[in-house]
XYZ file of C-alpha atoms in Angstrom:
719
model
C 84.924 126.094 104.080
C 82.581 125.490 106.966
C 82.806 122.156 108.730
C 79.844 120.120 109.889
C 79.449 119.894 113.661
C 81.517 117.022 114.981
C 80.265 116.652 118.519
C 77.200 117.433 120.576
C 77.587 116.638 124.295
C 75.117 113.924 125.344
C 72.715 114.800 128.182
C 74.548 112.654 130.707
C 77.688 114.760 130.224
C 76.055 118.135 130.654
C 76.523 118.073 134.416
C 80.274 118.054 133.834
C 80.318 121.373 132.022
C 81.842 123.995 134.331
C 80.092 126.985 135.761
C 81.497 130.426 135.142
C 82.957 130.644 138.635
C 86.149 129.095 139.917
C 84.160 126.532 141.944
C 83.656 124.340 138.849
C 84.270 120.591 138.899
C 87.655 121.341 137.342
C 88.894 122.844 140.599
C 88.310 119.638 142.523
C 89.781 117.480 139.765
C 92.911 119.542 139.391
C 94.475 118.199 142.588
C 94.243 114.651 141.256
C 96.505 115.357 138.316
C 99.739 117.147 139.083
C 102.130 118.118 141.868
C 102.723 121.836 142.303
C 105.386 123.410 140.107
C 108.777 123.697 141.789
C 109.839 127.102 143.117
C 112.844 127.054 140.835
C 110.670 126.495 137.754
C 108.360 129.358 138.747
C 111.309 131.715 139.031
C 112.799 130.651 135.709
C 109.558 130.724 133.757
C 108.121 133.780 135.515
C 104.613 132.457 136.076
C 102.206 132.710 138.978
C 102.115 129.901 141.572
C 99.581 127.162 140.915
C 97.156 128.340 143.553
C 97.052 131.819 142.040
C 96.712 130.649 138.468
C 93.462 128.774 138.929
C 91.517 131.992 138.862
C 93.067 132.935 135.505
C 94.711 136.149 134.382
C 92.658 138.307 136.765
C 94.468 136.791 139.736
C 97.663 138.507 138.624
C 96.077 141.912 139.121
C 95.379 141.240 142.783
C 98.903 140.039 143.463
C 100.286 143.532 143.965
C 101.964 144.077 140.592
C 99.851 145.672 137.877
C 99.851 142.452 135.867
C 102.854 140.438 134.748
C 104.072 141.688 131.393
C 105.326 138.695 129.387
C 106.755 139.690 126.018
C 107.869 136.971 123.622
C 111.520 137.454 122.648
C 112.156 140.209 125.216
C 114.087 139.480 128.390
C 111.751 140.977 130.980
C 110.820 139.865 134.471
C 107.885 142.156 135.194
C 106.065 139.711 137.467
C 109.265 139.316 139.463
C 109.781 139.104 143.188
C 107.847 142.259 143.981
C 104.623 140.997 142.407
C 104.774 137.663 144.185
C 105.445 139.146 147.610
C 102.741 141.799 147.404
C 105.051 144.852 147.190
C 104.166 147.761 144.958
C 106.040 148.391 141.758
C 108.232 150.989 143.436
C 108.171 149.501 146.916
C 111.897 149.030 147.382
C 112.506 146.273 144.783
C 114.932 146.848 141.940
C 113.292 147.907 138.719
C 113.990 145.402 135.915
C 115.857 146.411 132.800
C 113.683 147.120 129.774
C 114.505 147.278 126.091
C 115.866 150.666 125.093
C 117.649 151.322 128.424
C 121.274 150.882 129.382
C 121.874 147.674 131.255
C 122.554 148.057 134.972
C 126.070 147.439 136.185
C 126.921 144.088 137.805
C 125.663 144.106 141.351
C 123.181 146.902 140.672
C 120.285 144.715 141.793
C 121.621 144.425 145.328
C 122.549 148.069 145.479
C 119.014 149.057 144.552
C 117.622 146.788 147.264
C 119.672 148.760 149.800
C 118.253 152.057 148.560
C 121.438 153.014 146.695
C 121.590 154.298 143.161
C 124.763 153.694 141.179
C 126.323 155.093 138.000
C 125.494 158.017 135.827
C 121.909 156.795 135.288
C 120.794 157.920 138.765
C 118.891 161.008 137.678
C 117.179 159.346 134.733
C 116.149 156.262 136.709
C 114.689 158.280 139.593
C 112.818 160.551 137.220
C 111.349 157.595 135.351
C 110.257 156.009 138.626
C 108.606 159.227 139.785
C 106.756 159.527 136.519
C 105.786 155.840 136.658
C 106.158 155.637 132.888
C 106.413 152.170 131.344
C 106.892 151.634 127.641
C 104.981 148.635 126.327
C 105.435 147.027 122.943
C 102.817 148.485 120.624
C 103.123 152.048 121.981
C 105.252 154.861 120.594
C 108.426 155.452 122.564
C 108.913 158.817 124.205
C 111.081 161.271 122.278
C 114.557 161.768 123.571
C 114.333 165.337 124.782
C 114.456 167.306 127.953
C 110.752 166.655 128.463
C 110.927 162.938 127.869
C 109.222 162.239 131.179
C 106.208 164.394 130.310
C 105.898 163.356 126.685
C 104.681 159.904 127.733
C 101.761 161.333 129.725
C 100.798 164.429 127.773
C 98.090 163.966 125.180
C 97.363 166.338 122.377
C 93.837 167.589 121.972
C 91.416 166.227 119.388
C 92.084 162.984 117.559
C 95.524 162.626 119.110
C 94.047 161.785 122.501
C 91.690 159.191 121.027
C 94.523 157.589 119.108
C 96.575 157.388 122.274
C 93.740 155.741 124.214
C 93.159 153.263 121.389
C 96.865 152.476 121.325
C 96.894 151.817 125.062
C 93.825 149.612 124.808
C 95.349 147.661 121.945
C 98.622 147.290 123.804
C 96.794 146.065 126.904
C 94.878 143.514 124.816
C 98.078 142.310 123.199
C 99.729 142.070 126.603
C 96.907 139.867 127.893
C 97.110 137.615 124.839
C 100.853 137.156 125.257
C 100.466 136.513 128.966
C 97.782 133.903 128.270
C 100.047 132.259 125.722
C 102.905 132.031 128.219
C 100.650 130.549 130.900
C 99.121 128.018 128.482
C 102.587 126.990 127.321
C 103.508 126.445 130.948
C 100.437 124.243 131.418
C 101.475 122.303 128.337
C 104.986 121.795 129.696
C 103.571 120.438 132.944
C 100.680 118.529 131.398
C 98.271 120.665 133.456
C 95.014 120.172 131.553
C 92.761 121.528 134.323
C 94.881 124.642 134.722
C 94.691 125.239 130.962
C 90.890 124.854 130.927
C 90.585 127.323 133.807
C 92.737 129.811 131.896
C 90.460 129.344 128.889
C 87.330 129.987 130.977
C 88.838 133.159 132.430
C 89.927 134.361 128.983
C 86.423 133.863 127.588
C 84.907 135.684 130.552
C 87.271 138.634 130.225
C 87.001 138.812 126.429
C 90.663 138.062 125.716
C 91.175 137.287 122.036
C 92.651 133.823 121.475
C 94.539 132.747 118.389
C 95.554 129.525 116.696
C 98.343 128.784 119.155
C 96.118 129.189 122.222
C 93.518 126.801 120.834
C 96.099 124.264 119.645
C 97.634 124.013 123.116
C 94.213 123.646 124.741
C 93.103 120.966 122.293
C 96.367 119.076 122.642
C 95.983 118.881 126.422
C 92.303 117.923 126.284
C 92.950 115.192 123.710
C 95.833 113.795 125.757
C 93.676 113.573 128.884
C 90.823 112.064 126.862
C 93.154 109.203 125.866
C 93.815 108.350 129.499
C 97.097 110.139 130.158
C 98.520 113.622 130.025
C 101.694 114.033 128.021
C 103.861 117.053 128.897
C 104.456 118.697 125.542
C 108.173 119.248 125.850
C 109.261 115.801 127.054
C 109.758 112.455 125.442
C 110.444 111.299 121.954
C 108.528 113.386 119.458
C 107.276 110.556 117.303
C 104.733 110.643 114.551
C 101.655 108.701 113.618
C 100.537 106.097 116.135
C 103.791 106.695 118.012
C 102.433 110.132 118.950
C 99.282 108.625 120.458
C 100.489 105.789 122.645
C 98.210 102.931 123.518
C 94.723 103.652 124.781
C 94.160 102.581 128.387
C 97.919 102.151 128.829
C 99.187 102.643 132.352
C 102.797 102.813 131.261
C 104.691 106.022 131.800
C 106.951 105.387 128.851
C 107.595 108.540 126.844
C 105.837 108.874 123.510
C 105.686 111.604 120.903
C 103.515 114.657 121.293
C 101.130 116.654 119.229
C 101.497 120.205 120.397
C 105.251 119.981 120.730
C 105.674 119.191 117.043
C 103.804 121.945 115.331
C 102.592 124.624 117.673
C 105.153 127.369 117.312
C 103.283 130.607 116.797
C 99.929 131.826 115.593
C 99.277 131.089 111.972
C 102.550 129.268 111.527
C 103.246 125.585 111.890
C 106.584 123.943 111.646
C 107.652 120.304 111.803
C 110.077 119.373 114.520
C 110.069 115.604 114.384
C 113.387 115.207 115.788
C 114.295 113.629 119.126
C 113.405 115.584 122.274
C 114.617 113.973 125.445
C 114.571 116.775 128.016
C 112.547 115.352 130.873
C 111.549 117.664 133.663
C 113.418 117.418 136.923
C 111.866 118.067 140.291
C 113.471 120.061 143.067
C 115.408 117.038 144.304
C 116.840 116.388 140.864
C 114.787 113.279 140.128
C 112.984 112.921 136.832
C 109.235 113.309 136.796
C 107.183 110.794 134.798
C 106.619 111.969 131.239
C 103.153 110.370 131.045
C 100.653 111.052 133.800
C 97.655 108.678 134.016
C 94.304 110.382 134.661
C 91.010 109.149 136.080
C 88.005 108.127 133.999
C 86.083 111.127 135.350
C 88.755 113.534 134.169
C 89.010 111.781 130.797
C 85.324 112.371 130.128
C 85.480 115.955 131.374
C 88.535 116.795 129.234
C 86.924 115.278 126.144
C 83.687 117.208 126.643
C 85.511 120.503 127.176
C 87.815 119.758 124.270
C 84.926 119.500 121.826
C 83.451 122.673 123.324
C 86.740 124.536 122.831
C 86.979 123.277 119.238
C 83.462 124.471 118.443
C 84.369 127.933 119.742
C 87.603 127.954 117.719
C 85.721 127.305 114.484
C 82.823 129.654 115.260
C 82.100 132.686 113.092
C 82.749 134.893 116.104
C 86.346 133.722 116.538
C 87.302 133.065 112.885
C 90.522 131.312 113.922
C 92.324 129.645 110.982
C 92.157 125.877 111.266
C 95.396 123.880 111.256
C 96.513 120.263 111.213
C 97.439 120.070 114.885
C 93.994 121.247 116.049
C 92.158 118.831 113.770
C 94.423 115.955 114.766
C 93.573 116.695 118.405
C 89.875 116.397 117.529
C 90.582 113.055 115.838
C 92.329 111.901 119.017
C 89.278 112.811 121.080
C 87.087 110.885 118.638
C 89.397 107.906 119.026
C 89.043 108.108 122.804
C 85.321 107.375 122.297
C 86.139 104.523 119.907
C 84.607 106.530 117.048
C 86.851 105.688 114.106
C 84.418 107.121 111.560
C 84.571 110.569 113.162
C 88.361 110.431 113.350
C 88.554 109.428 109.674
C 86.103 112.179 108.666
C 88.348 114.751 110.338
C 91.268 113.680 108.135
C 89.098 113.826 105.027
C 88.015 117.361 105.953
C 91.685 118.367 106.184
C 92.097 117.661 102.493
C 88.842 119.466 101.700
C 90.175 122.583 103.458
C 93.581 122.440 101.780
C 95.374 121.231 104.919
C 97.933 118.510 104.246
C 97.395 115.594 106.652
C 100.435 114.092 108.326
C 101.219 110.578 109.458
C 100.008 111.390 112.973
C 96.712 112.670 111.554
C 95.801 109.122 110.497
C 96.840 107.438 113.736
C 93.545 107.946 115.633
C 91.307 106.551 112.864
C 93.667 103.652 112.164
C 93.926 102.745 115.850
C 90.181 103.023 116.460
C 89.305 100.723 113.552
C 92.009 98.183 114.443
C 90.987 98.144 118.110
C 87.385 97.463 117.128
C 88.404 94.703 114.691
C 87.149 96.600 111.635
C 90.025 95.512 109.374
C 88.424 96.632 106.117
C 87.960 100.176 107.397
C 91.510 100.186 108.741
C 92.857 99.372 105.276
C 90.666 102.125 103.824
C 92.566 104.519 106.088
C 95.867 103.074 104.841
C 94.749 103.539 101.234
C 93.812 107.162 101.967
C 97.263 107.685 103.475
C 98.958 106.454 100.307
C 96.717 108.650 98.134
C 97.770 111.652 100.229
C 101.460 110.833 99.866
C 101.765 109.716 103.504
C 103.627 106.461 104.013
C 102.837 104.253 107.014
C 105.794 103.378 109.194
C 106.487 100.433 111.494
C 103.990 101.372 114.285
C 101.148 101.742 111.772
C 102.074 98.506 109.981
C 102.326 96.660 113.285
C 98.859 97.881 114.286
C 97.437 96.677 110.962
C 99.257 93.348 111.320
C 97.884 92.767 114.797
C 94.319 93.372 113.588
C 94.840 91.178 110.505
C 96.264 88.283 112.528
C 93.384 88.529 115.005
C 90.898 88.498 112.112
C 92.761 85.568 110.457
C 92.972 87.379 107.114
C 95.823 85.685 105.270
C 95.824 87.986 102.244
C 96.250 91.029 104.498
C 99.118 89.385 106.408
C 100.870 88.575 103.106
C 100.425 92.150 101.913
C 101.821 93.507 105.188
C 104.843 91.175 105.132
C 105.887 92.835 101.894
C 105.114 96.254 103.340
C 107.499 95.489 106.195
C 110.060 94.275 103.652
C 110.056 97.536 101.722
C 109.532 99.936 104.643
C 111.562 98.708 107.610
C 113.257 95.619 106.067
C 113.538 93.914 109.465
C 111.076 92.922 112.186
C 111.075 94.298 115.703
C 110.677 91.805 118.543
C 106.949 92.614 118.851
C 106.396 92.263 115.094
C 108.302 88.960 115.119
C 106.014 87.667 117.892
C 102.913 88.639 115.889
C 104.269 86.817 112.843
C 104.991 83.716 114.897
C 101.398 83.806 116.175
C 100.166 83.977 112.591
C 102.283 81.108 111.231
C 101.260 78.893 114.173
C 97.532 79.529 113.617
C 95.285 76.931 111.910
C 94.296 79.490 109.254
C 97.907 79.993 108.159
C 98.310 76.287 107.377
C 95.290 76.400 105.059
C 96.208 79.428 102.938
C 98.404 79.014 99.864
C 98.474 77.569 96.336
C 98.742 73.822 95.982
C 100.139 74.159 92.452
C 102.063 77.003 90.846
C 104.167 77.783 87.801
C 107.792 77.468 88.927
C 109.020 79.288 85.831
C 106.780 82.290 86.549
C 107.981 82.374 90.155
C 111.655 82.283 89.109
C 111.147 85.005 86.517
C 109.320 87.238 89.018
C 112.201 86.881 91.494
C 114.744 87.812 88.806
C 112.699 90.822 87.699
C 112.446 92.022 91.308
C 116.223 91.880 91.817
C 116.076 88.752 93.990
C 114.681 87.911 97.399
C 110.926 87.925 96.680
C 108.281 87.164 94.058
C 105.069 88.709 95.504
C 102.724 86.149 93.903
C 101.070 84.974 97.114
C 101.398 82.121 99.609
C 102.854 78.929 98.115
C 101.997 75.436 99.385
C 99.725 74.066 102.086
C 100.333 72.527 105.493
C 101.579 73.500 108.916
C 104.497 75.862 109.259
C 107.693 75.223 111.210
C 109.342 78.226 112.857
C 113.014 78.175 113.874
C 115.168 80.866 115.452
C 118.267 80.638 113.320
C 121.485 82.402 112.298
C 123.193 82.960 108.950
C 126.717 81.659 108.344
C 129.562 83.531 106.651
C 128.441 82.262 103.250
C 124.902 83.545 103.681
C 123.281 80.148 104.340
C 120.580 79.579 106.976
C 121.814 77.243 109.712
C 118.293 75.831 110.207
C 117.230 74.918 106.664
C 120.460 75.325 104.688
C 118.969 77.713 102.115
C 121.366 80.350 100.811
C 119.915 83.807 101.143
C 120.144 86.411 98.430
C 122.175 89.529 97.946
C 119.547 91.788 96.431
C 120.914 93.728 93.489
C 121.064 97.501 93.483
C 119.777 99.066 90.317
C 122.700 100.804 88.520
C 120.443 103.679 87.501
C 119.240 104.085 91.103
C 122.880 104.220 92.209
C 123.679 106.895 89.624
C 120.628 108.940 90.604
C 121.609 108.586 94.255
C 125.090 109.988 93.545
C 123.528 112.930 91.709
C 121.168 113.605 94.647
C 124.024 113.592 97.163
C 126.029 115.995 94.977
C 123.068 118.396 94.716
C 122.461 118.343 98.457
C 126.152 118.866 99.169
C 126.424 121.826 96.785
C 123.405 123.440 98.480
C 125.073 123.207 101.872
C 128.707 123.695 100.897
C 130.420 126.445 98.965
C 129.888 125.351 95.381
C 133.507 125.917 94.434
C 134.673 123.666 97.302
C 132.580 120.679 96.270
C 133.213 121.280 92.557
C 136.938 121.111 93.256
C 136.479 117.814 95.083
C 134.461 116.293 92.234
C 137.198 117.262 89.764
C 139.894 115.864 92.074
C 137.966 112.586 92.409
C 137.555 112.246 88.640
C 141.303 112.738 88.217
C 142.605 110.434 90.972
C 139.784 107.888 91.348
C 138.289 105.376 91.399
C 139.137 103.852 94.778
C 138.341 100.446 96.241
C 137.432 101.938 99.613
C 136.900 105.291 101.325
C 137.871 105.907 104.970
C 136.029 108.387 107.197
C 139.247 109.755 108.694
C 137.723 111.575 111.664
C 135.544 108.615 112.670
C 138.519 106.227 112.605
C 141.148 108.598 113.992
C 139.032 109.781 116.929
C 138.090 106.237 117.988
C 138.734 106.225 121.778
C 140.858 109.367 121.367
C 140.356 113.019 122.229
C 142.676 114.080 119.417
C 142.866 112.468 116.017
C 145.285 109.538 115.705
C 146.829 109.255 112.254
C 148.428 105.947 113.233
C 144.971 104.376 113.661
C 143.912 105.689 110.258
C 147.077 104.175 108.805
C 146.364 100.767 110.401
C 142.839 100.680 108.933
C 144.084 101.826 105.513
C 146.765 99.095 105.406
C 144.330 96.343 106.484
C 141.577 97.271 104.028
C 143.987 97.545 101.065
C 145.067 93.929 101.591
C 141.551 92.779 100.637
C 141.870 94.068 97.076
C 144.028 92.796 94.231
C 145.126 96.311 93.327
C 146.609 96.856 96.816
C 145.768 100.513 96.242
C 145.475 102.719 99.316
C 141.908 103.747 100.141
C 140.842 107.375 99.916
C 141.155 109.039 103.325
C 138.763 111.975 103.769
C 139.492 114.221 106.741
C 138.771 117.850 107.636
C 141.766 120.141 107.234
C 141.599 121.260 110.866
C 142.758 117.785 111.891
C 145.934 118.184 109.846
C 147.117 121.406 111.476
C 148.471 122.277 114.887
C 151.394 121.266 117.050
C 150.546 117.548 117.064
C 150.761 117.381 113.291
C 154.345 118.653 113.436
C 155.547 115.377 114.938
C 157.824 113.541 112.460
C 155.634 110.398 112.478
C 152.488 112.342 111.593
C 154.213 114.428 108.939
C 155.617 111.253 107.379
C 152.183 109.613 107.148
C 150.537 112.681 105.618
C 153.351 112.977 103.096
C 152.992 109.278 102.144
C 149.247 109.674 101.582
C 149.706 112.846 99.560
C 152.268 111.222 97.291
C 149.800 108.377 96.664
C 146.908 110.806 96.101
C 145.108 108.925 98.870
C 144.070 111.816 101.129
C 141.685 114.706 100.654
C 141.488 117.472 103.274
C 138.071 119.113 103.213
C 138.191 122.936 103.447
C 137.287 125.134 106.397
C 133.543 125.458 106.962
C 132.708 122.226 105.143
C 131.005 119.062 106.377
C 133.300 116.144 105.539
C 130.338 113.701 105.671
C 129.210 114.859 102.239
C 132.678 114.245 100.775
C 133.315 110.690 101.930
C 129.717 109.668 101.250
C 129.782 111.038 97.705
C 133.171 109.440 97.002
C 131.951 105.997 98.129
C 128.807 106.256 95.990
C 130.593 107.586 92.907
C 133.352 104.952 93.099
C 130.859 102.150 93.959
C 133.242 101.063 96.683
C 133.357 100.169 100.378
C 133.079 102.845 103.057
C 134.911 102.410 106.381
C 133.067 104.155 109.215
C 131.172 103.388 112.409
C 128.892 106.365 111.762
C 125.302 105.083 111.865
C 124.339 107.939 109.530
C 121.182 108.925 111.387
C 121.656 112.668 111.910
C 120.006 115.455 109.948
C 122.553 115.233 107.133
C 121.526 111.697 106.210
C 117.824 112.269 106.918
C 117.776 114.260 103.676
C 118.610 111.174 101.626
C 116.147 108.922 99.825
C 114.891 106.608 102.538
C 114.171 103.570 100.359
C 117.473 103.300 98.525
C 119.929 104.622 101.122
C 119.483 101.783 103.693
C 120.011 99.185 100.951
C 123.101 100.963 99.673
C 124.537 101.441 103.158
C 124.039 97.758 104.007
C 126.024 96.663 100.961
C 128.908 99.165 101.340
C 129.536 100.048 104.996
C 132.503 98.443 106.774
C 132.572 98.826 110.557
C 135.722 98.527 112.654
C 136.898 97.945 116.198
C 140.304 98.354 117.882
C 141.743 96.081 120.538
C 145.178 97.248 121.614
C 146.877 98.009 118.277
C 144.900 95.499 116.233
C 141.858 96.386 114.159
C 138.941 94.096 113.326
C 136.849 94.923 110.275
C 133.207 93.889 110.041
C 132.542 93.526 106.341
C 129.065 93.882 104.818
C 126.817 90.870 105.517
C 126.967 87.918 103.094
C 123.297 88.428 102.240
C 120.806 91.269 102.247
C 119.415 91.783 105.765
C 115.824 92.061 104.662
C 112.699 89.892 104.767
C 113.163 87.290 102.023
C 110.634 85.068 100.260
C 112.006 82.027 98.424
C 110.769 80.412 95.230
C 109.379 77.431 97.197
C 107.373 79.607 99.594
C 109.765 79.723 102.562
C 110.357 82.901 104.551
C 113.442 84.254 106.310
C 112.754 87.251 108.547
C 115.633 89.160 110.218
C 114.907 90.408 113.734
C 116.266 93.773 114.845
C 119.413 93.214 116.920
C 121.005 95.321 119.612
C 123.151 98.181 118.372
C 126.806 97.223 118.144
C 126.207 93.456 117.941
C 127.839 91.470 115.160
C 125.839 90.470 112.116
C 126.647 86.793 112.658
C 124.783 86.971 115.987
C 121.559 88.305 114.459
C 118.464 86.136 114.939
C 116.431 85.177 111.873
C 112.985 83.570 111.811
C 113.207 80.611 109.457
C 109.640 79.717 108.412
C 109.109 76.588 106.305
C 106.272 74.189 105.478
C 106.511 70.785 107.188
C 105.713 68.915 103.998
C-alpha cells in the first residue's frame, strides 16, 4: 500500500543537500563527529581507512587491489595488507585461503612472504596464480580435471558465453552490495553518520542496488543524529520504547538502547534482540569510547534532511524495497526531532495499515513529542493506541506521561497512572518518586478528591480486588503530608501506623502458572525427564520449602558445598511444624566426582535420599525448571538468591510471576558457618491505596539491601 509523502524539505534547507561530488557539505562536517578508526579495528574488520572511505566504494578500486571482496559468512581477507599498501594481487604478498581450497600449513603466510612455497600444493597454487583465476560466490566452480585452470577462462560459443558474462555481472553486483553492507555496518558500529551518507551517495551514483538492511542502517544513523547524538549501534543497553530514544537535547553520554542494533539482521528479515548488550568500543589505548556522541545543530538538520530523502528513495517505485518496522520507527524519530508528534503518530498508524506490527519503541517518538509539547490529551491517545495494538507501556513511557500530567495539573491522569505503575512496575524509581512528591505538594492535588464517599462500597471494592487498592478515585480534600518511612516486621508503617496488606494470589492464577511452567519445561527438556520428575513429586510431595541446591552450595565456593546446603535445610525446616526436610534440587553432575566420595558428603546424600528430600536432575537438563515448578506446585517457599532475570524466567507471565516470587522467595547469606535467612516481606511490596485515601509507595532499593531498609513514601491528608 502506497504511503503519503511524509516530508518535503523546506526551501531554507535546500542548500544543505549535497552535490554529487565528494566536496559536499558532508565532507567538512565529518571531521566534527568522530575520531579515526583504530588501526587494530581496521585490520579486524577489513575495511578501508576513513580517508579512503569518504569517496565510497570506488575508492577501493584505486587502492591497488581489484576491490575488497567481503562475503558474509566466509572467512576471507581479500582487501588485506596488499590492497592497503598498494601492491598488486600477486606482488609478493601471501594469497589468502578461499573456500574450497586446502588450508595452508601453520607458518605458510611467512614462508610465502619470503618467496617460498611449502607442501604438496606448490604446483596447484602457482598455476592458479598464473591463471589469475578467482572463484566468487555466484559463479560456477571450475571442474576438477586436468584442465581446471583453463575451464575458468574458456567460454563456449553461443548462449554459453552470454550466460557466463551475465553470471559475472551478477556476481560483481552482488559483491558490491555485500561490500556496501559491510561498510555501512562499520559506520553503524562507529556512529559515523557522515561516512554512511557518503557511501549512500556513491552507491546511488554507481547504480548499486540497496536492500532493506542498507536503508535501515542509513535511517537509523540519520535519525540518531537528528535527535542530537549519534548512538553506535552495537554499544549500550538495547532498550525499547522511550529507552531507545534517550532525551532530546541531552548532552549526557549515558548509554541507551538502539534502533538498528535490535532488528536489522539481514535483508527482508527482522529479529528481536532486546537483551542486554554492553560491549563498548575500546580505543587503541584500551580506554572506553563514549557510547553517545553529541552532534552540532548544523549536522542535526543535515542528517534529518538527508534521512527523509533516503526514506523517500527507499519507498519509491524504482527501488521497491519492502518496508519494515525499524525503517518506519527511524522516520518517526526524525519527526520527533522536529517536534512533530502528529507525523510520528501517523507513521505508527501506517504500520498497522501495511500489516507491520508496531513495537514499544515505535510509539516512543510520538509519545515523547506530545509530552514535551504539553499536549497531554494527544499523548494519552498514543497510549490508547498502544493498548489496542497489544503493546504495553513500561516504566519509561509511564514516567513520561506522569511528568506531562503533573506539569498540566491533571489529577485524573495522575490517579490513572498511579494504578498503571502499581500493575506494571509495582514500585517507583527515584525519579518517579520525585515526580509524585511534586504532585502531592502542588495546590491542585489538595483540591482533588471526594468529600463524601460510601465506605461500604470502598471496602467491598478492596476485597474484590484482593486487597491493597479500590480504584474509585481520590478520597478526601486538603493538603497532603509526605513522609519517607519504613515498614516494621509486622508490616506496619512507622510514620502513620497503618498495617499494609498482603495481596492475595488467585488460586486459579497459581494453578495456571504451574501449568505454564510445566509446558515450557517440557518444551525445553526431554519430555520423559520432566514427566518422571512430576510423578516423583506427586509421590513424595508436598514440601514446605524447596532449596536451589546449586545456588546455595556454590555460595562463595568454586565447587559445590553439601555442608552449606545441609545448614540451610536444617534452618528452614525449624520454621515449620512438620519439621520435614525441604526438597533439595541439584543437577546430577554436582553429585559425582572425587569430592563426592568423601565420607561426609556420601553420608549427607544418603540421609537426603532416605528422606526422599533430594532430586538429582538428569544430564542435559536445566535444574531451574525443576525447583521452580516444585515450589509452585507445592505452594511453598523457595530458597535461592537467584534474581530470576535470565532468558529462562523471561518466558514467564510478567504480571503474575513478580507477585508470586515476592511471596515465596527466601534469600540467604552466610557469615562464617552461620546462615541468615531473609523471609518474604510482611506485606506486598507494591503501591497500596487504603480505604481512607492514603497512599504507600515503595521506592526501588539497591540490589542486595534488606527489605526492612526499603524507603516508602507515606502520603496522607493533614485533616
